[in-house]
mmCIF file of N, CA and C in Angstrom:
data_model
loop_
_atom_site.group_PDB
_atom_site.id
_atom_site.type_symbol
_atom_site.label_atom_id
_atom_site.label_comp_id
_atom_site.label_asym_id
_atom_site.label_seq_id
_atom_site.Cartn_x
_atom_site.Cartn_y
_atom_site.Cartn_z
ATOM 1 N N MET S 1 4.368 4.313 -6.576
ATOM 2 C CA MET S 1 3.850 5.216 -5.403
ATOM 3 C C MET S 1 5.645 5.656 -5.070
ATOM 4 N N HIS S 2 5.274 7.017 -4.750
ATOM 5 C CA HIS S 2 6.734 7.686 -4.158
ATOM 6 C C HIS S 2 6.936 6.603 -2.117
ATOM 7 N N HIS S 3 5.628 6.681 -1.574
ATOM 8 C CA HIS S 3 5.995 6.101 -0.269
ATOM 9 C C HIS S 3 6.347 4.488 -0.409
ATOM 10 N N MET S 4 6.123 3.865 -1.563
ATOM 11 C CA MET S 4 7.071 2.763 -1.715
ATOM 12 C C MET S 4 7.929 2.466 -2.245
ATOM 13 N N ALA S 5 8.895 4.012 -2.258
ATOM 14 C CA ALA S 5 9.600 4.180 -2.712
ATOM 15 C C ALA S 5 10.755 4.342 -1.936
ATOM 16 N N TYR S 6 10.218 5.614 -0.801
ATOM 17 C CA TYR S 6 10.379 5.505 0.222
ATOM 18 C C TYR S 6 11.326 4.853 1.097
ATOM 19 N N LEU S 7 9.888 3.601 1.539
ATOM 20 C CA LEU S 7 9.826 2.350 2.219
ATOM 21 C C LEU S 7 11.280 1.599 1.830
ATOM 22 N N GLU S 8 10.772 1.795 0.387
ATOM 23 C CA GLU S 8 12.064 0.414 0.364
ATOM 24 C C GLU S 8 13.661 1.395 0.078
ATOM 25 N N HIS S 9 13.742 2.212 0.110
ATOM 26 C CA HIS S 9 15.215 2.904 0.104
ATOM 27 C C HIS S 9 15.454 2.810 1.661
ATOM 28 N N THR S 10 14.246 3.289 2.238
ATOM 29 C CA THR S 10 14.666 3.776 3.922
ATOM 30 C C THR S 10 14.969 1.927 4.608
ATOM 31 N N ILE S 11 14.035 1.567 5.050
ATOM 32 C CA ILE S 11 13.782 0.314 5.917
ATOM 33 C C ILE S 11 14.199 -0.835 5.224
ATOM 34 N N GLY S 12 14.401 -1.018 3.683
ATOM 35 C CA GLY S 12 14.228 -2.060 3.047
ATOM 36 C C GLY S 12 13.560 -2.849 2.585
ATOM 37 N N LEU S 13 12.042 -2.789 2.932
ATOM 38 C CA LEU S 13 10.822 -2.899 2.162
ATOM 39 C C LEU S 13 11.234 -3.188 1.047
ATOM 40 N N LYS S 14 10.262 -4.967 0.335
ATOM 41 C CA LYS S 14 10.611 -5.200 -1.139
ATOM 42 C C LYS S 14 8.981 -4.313 -1.445
ATOM 43 N N LYS S 15 9.631 -2.909 -2.951
ATOM 44 C CA LYS S 15 8.416 -2.238 -3.130
ATOM 45 C C LYS S 15 7.757 -3.488 -4.231
ATOM 46 N N VAL S 16 6.544 -3.629 -3.951
ATOM 47 C CA VAL S 16 5.050 -4.290 -4.597
ATOM 48 C C VAL S 16 4.424 -3.670 -5.518
ATOM 49 N N PRO S 17 4.593 -3.325 -6.456
ATOM 50 C CA PRO S 17 3.533 -3.321 -7.462
ATOM 51 C C PRO S 17 1.772 -3.790 -6.885
ATOM 52 N N LEU S 18 0.739 -2.818 -7.444
ATOM 53 C CA LEU S 18 -0.866 -2.949 -7.307
ATOM 54 C C LEU S 18 -1.185 -3.181 -8.233
ATOM 55 N N SER S 19 -2.175 -3.688 -8.239
ATOM 56 C CA SER S 19 -2.787 -3.895 -9.023
ATOM 57 C C SER S 19 -3.501 -2.932 -9.518
ATOM 58 N N GLU S 20 -4.268 -2.588 -11.273
ATOM 59 C CA GLU S 20 -5.048 -0.998 -11.274
ATOM 60 C C GLU S 20 -6.116 -1.455 -10.759
ATOM 61 N N GLU S 21 -6.555 -2.065 -10.775
ATOM 62 C CA GLU S 21 -8.192 -2.183 -9.613
ATOM 63 C C GLU S 21 -8.130 -1.697 -8.227
ATOM 64 N N ALA S 22 -6.642 -1.684 -7.946
ATOM 65 C CA ALA S 22 -6.416 -1.560 -6.007
ATOM 66 C C ALA S 22 -5.987 0.118 -5.801
ATOM 67 N N MET S 23 -4.943 -0.066 -7.492
ATOM 68 C CA MET S 23 -4.631 1.571 -6.944
ATOM 69 C C MET S 23 -6.234 2.156 -7.405
ATOM 70 N N GLU S 24 -6.916 1.900 -8.464
ATOM 71 C CA GLU S 24 -8.404 2.381 -8.018
ATOM 72 C C GLU S 24 -8.779 2.753 -6.868
ATOM 73 N N MET S 25 -8.862 2.162 -6.522
ATOM 74 C CA MET S 25 -9.301 1.753 -4.819
ATOM 75 C C MET S 25 -8.740 2.504 -3.952
ATOM 76 N N LEU S 26 -7.794 2.687 -3.847
ATOM 77 C CA LEU S 26 -7.181 3.808 -3.099
ATOM 78 C C LEU S 26 -7.272 5.569 -3.581
ATOM 79 N N GLN S 27 -7.674 5.489 -5.163
ATOM 80 C CA GLN S 27 -7.607 6.741 -5.722
ATOM 81 C C GLN S 27 -8.604 7.079 -5.084
ATOM 82 N N THR S 28 -9.802 6.371 -5.355
ATOM 83 C CA THR S 28 -11.210 6.590 -4.757
ATOM 84 C C THR S 28 -11.885 7.132 -3.687
ATOM 85 N N TYR S 29 -10.864 6.380 -2.731
ATOM 86 C CA TYR S 29 -11.264 6.276 -1.135
ATOM 87 C C TYR S 29 -10.832 7.931 -0.511
ATOM 88 N N ARG S 30 -12.031 8.188 0.589
ATOM 89 C CA ARG S 30 -11.988 9.652 0.565
ATOM 90 C C ARG S 30 -10.640 10.090 1.879
ATOM 91 N N TRP S 31 -10.254 8.550 2.359
ATOM 92 C CA TRP S 31 -8.697 9.175 2.875
ATOM 93 C C TRP S 31 -9.176 9.949 4.640
ATOM 94 N N PRO S 32 -10.488 9.989 5.470
ATOM 95 C CA PRO S 32 -10.591 10.702 6.539
ATOM 96 C C PRO S 32 -9.476 11.089 7.693
ATOM 97 N N GLY S 33 -8.399 9.979 7.348
ATOM 98 C CA GLY S 33 -7.097 10.769 8.001
ATOM 99 C C GLY S 33 -6.061 11.318 7.362
ATOM 100 N N ASN S 34 -6.375 10.708 5.825
ATOM 101 C CA ASN S 34 -5.265 12.003 5.195
ATOM 102 C C ASN S 34 -3.881 11.322 4.584
ATOM 103 N N VAL S 35 -3.015 11.930 4.395
ATOM 104 C CA VAL S 35 -1.666 11.194 3.543
ATOM 105 C C VAL S 35 -1.209 9.981 4.394
ATOM 106 N N ARG S 36 -1.063 10.646 6.020
ATOM 107 C CA ARG S 36 -1.007 9.755 6.889
ATOM 108 C C ARG S 36 -1.664 8.660 7.445
ATOM 109 N N GLN S 37 -2.772 8.556 6.600
ATOM 110 C CA GLN S 37 -3.980 7.050 6.639
ATOM 111 C C GLN S 37 -3.257 5.943 6.261
ATOM 112 N N LEU S 38 -2.959 7.174 4.593
ATOM 113 C CA LEU S 38 -2.763 6.371 3.482
ATOM 114 C C LEU S 38 -0.703 5.569 3.244
ATOM 115 N N ASN S 39 -0.283 6.042 4.046
ATOM 116 C CA ASN S 39 0.723 6.426 3.777
ATOM 117 C C ASN S 39 1.136 4.354 4.962
ATOM 118 N N ASN S 40 0.128 4.242 6.455
ATOM 119 C CA ASN S 40 0.182 3.565 7.393
ATOM 120 C C ASN S 40 0.446 2.518 6.679
ATOM 121 N N LEU S 41 -1.238 2.730 5.688
ATOM 122 C CA LEU S 41 -1.618 1.095 4.915
ATOM 123 C C LEU S 41 -0.319 0.821 3.912
ATOM 124 N N ILE S 42 -0.250 1.834 3.310
ATOM 125 C CA ILE S 42 0.896 1.401 2.132
ATOM 126 C C ILE S 42 2.134 0.583 3.201
ATOM 127 N N GLU S 43 2.555 0.900 3.618
ATOM 128 C CA GLU S 43 3.473 0.303 5.122
ATOM 129 C C GLU S 43 2.805 -1.244 5.497
ATOM 130 N N ARG S 44 1.829 -1.379 6.148
ATOM 131 C CA ARG S 44 1.727 -2.390 6.356
ATOM 132 C C ARG S 44 1.221 -3.201 4.763
ATOM 133 N N LEU S 45 0.436 -3.200 3.990
ATOM 134 C CA LEU S 45 0.669 -3.533 2.509
ATOM 135 C C LEU S 45 1.710 -4.690 2.034
ATOM 136 N N MET S 46 2.932 -3.878 2.128
ATOM 137 C CA MET S 46 4.261 -3.648 1.901
ATOM 138 C C MET S 46 4.366 -5.203 2.908
ATOM 139 N N ILE S 47 4.451 -4.828 4.309
ATOM 140 C CA ILE S 47 5.159 -5.922 4.791
ATOM 141 C C ILE S 47 4.098 -6.741 4.759
ATOM 142 N N GLU S 48 2.823 -7.358 4.802
ATOM 143 C CA GLU S 48 2.388 -8.548 4.971
ATOM 144 C C GLU S 48 2.587 -9.259 3.092
ATOM 145 N N ALA S 49 3.166 -8.290 2.009
ATOM 146 C CA ALA S 49 3.314 -8.762 1.101
ATOM 147 C C ALA S 49 4.959 -9.526 1.286
ATOM 148 N N GLY S 50 5.847 -8.802 1.618
ATOM 149 C CA GLY S 50 7.036 -9.522 2.161
ATOM 150 C C GLY S 50 6.400 -10.927 2.637
ATOM 151 N N GLU S 51 5.439 -10.294 3.725
ATOM 152 C CA GLU S 51 5.727 -12.199 4.547
ATOM 153 C C GLU S 51 5.021 -12.657 3.774
ATOM 154 N N HIS S 52 4.113 -12.726 2.857
ATOM 155 C CA HIS S 52 3.508 -13.920 2.005
ATOM 156 C C HIS S 52 4.317 -14.215 0.783
ATOM 157 N N ASN S 53 4.950 -13.493 1.101
ATOM 158 C CA ASN S 53 5.617 -13.316 -0.781
ATOM 159 C C ASN S 53 4.833 -13.320 -2.044
ATOM 160 N N ARG S 54 4.286 -12.045 -1.286
ATOM 161 C CA ARG S 54 3.537 -11.538 -2.873
ATOM 162 C C ARG S 54 4.579 -10.558 -4.235
ATOM 163 N N ASP S 55 3.436 -11.154 -4.650
ATOM 164 C CA ASP S 55 4.473 -10.190 -6.355
ATOM 165 C C ASP S 55 3.633 -8.987 -6.650
ATOM 166 N N LEU S 56 2.149 -9.154 -5.609
ATOM 167 C CA LEU S 56 1.471 -8.107 -6.818
ATOM 168 C C LEU S 56 0.024 -7.510 -5.176
ATOM 169 N N ILE S 57 -0.199 -6.101 -5.291
ATOM 170 C CA ILE S 57 -0.924 -6.156 -4.671
ATOM 171 C C ILE S 57 -2.286 -6.098 -5.236
ATOM 172 N N ASP S 58 -3.168 -6.807 -4.734
ATOM 173 C CA ASP S 58 -4.478 -7.005 -5.623
ATOM 174 C C ASP S 58 -5.164 -5.568 -4.259
ATOM 175 N N VAL S 59 -7.006 -5.867 -5.218
ATOM 176 C CA VAL S 59 -7.394 -5.526 -3.895
ATOM 177 C C VAL S 59 -8.235 -6.489 -2.844
ATOM 178 N N ALA S 60 -8.516 -7.404 -2.687
ATOM 179 C CA ALA S 60 -8.678 -8.713 -1.942
ATOM 180 C C ALA S 60 -7.586 -7.922 -0.680
ATOM 181 N N HIS S 61 -6.157 -7.844 -0.944
ATOM 182 C CA HIS S 61 -5.233 -7.588 0.126
ATOM 183 C C HIS S 61 -5.525 -5.867 1.113
ATOM 184 N N LEU S 62 -6.418 -5.897 -0.010
ATOM 185 C CA LEU S 62 -7.180 -4.408 0.839
ATOM 186 C C LEU S 62 -7.898 -4.337 2.177
ATOM 187 N N PRO S 63 -8.009 -3.508 3.096
ATOM 188 C CA PRO S 63 -8.802 -4.005 4.634
ATOM 189 C C PRO S 63 -9.990 -3.835 4.270
ATOM 190 N N GLY S 64 -10.920 -4.233 4.373
ATOM 191 C CA GLY S 64 -12.494 -4.226 3.946
ATOM 192 C C GLY S 64 -13.481 -2.869 4.085
ATOM 193 N N GLU S 65 -12.599 -1.936 5.099
ATOM 194 C CA GLU S 65 -13.533 -0.369 5.094
ATOM 195 C C GLU S 65 -12.687 0.368 3.730
#
């Protein structure tokens, strides 16, 4: 994912892969806040993954909305 690579390069967040199920959910969500909302979510997921030493972002890590 482009935004993950950007965050890894610019601010040093660890790039953490998304499970296939999580990627599918992100791709099918309507994103009322457009790409800005998606970028903010990806950044938050990467930060949380680093704080919890996760090797994979799964559906359980996505917000309930």
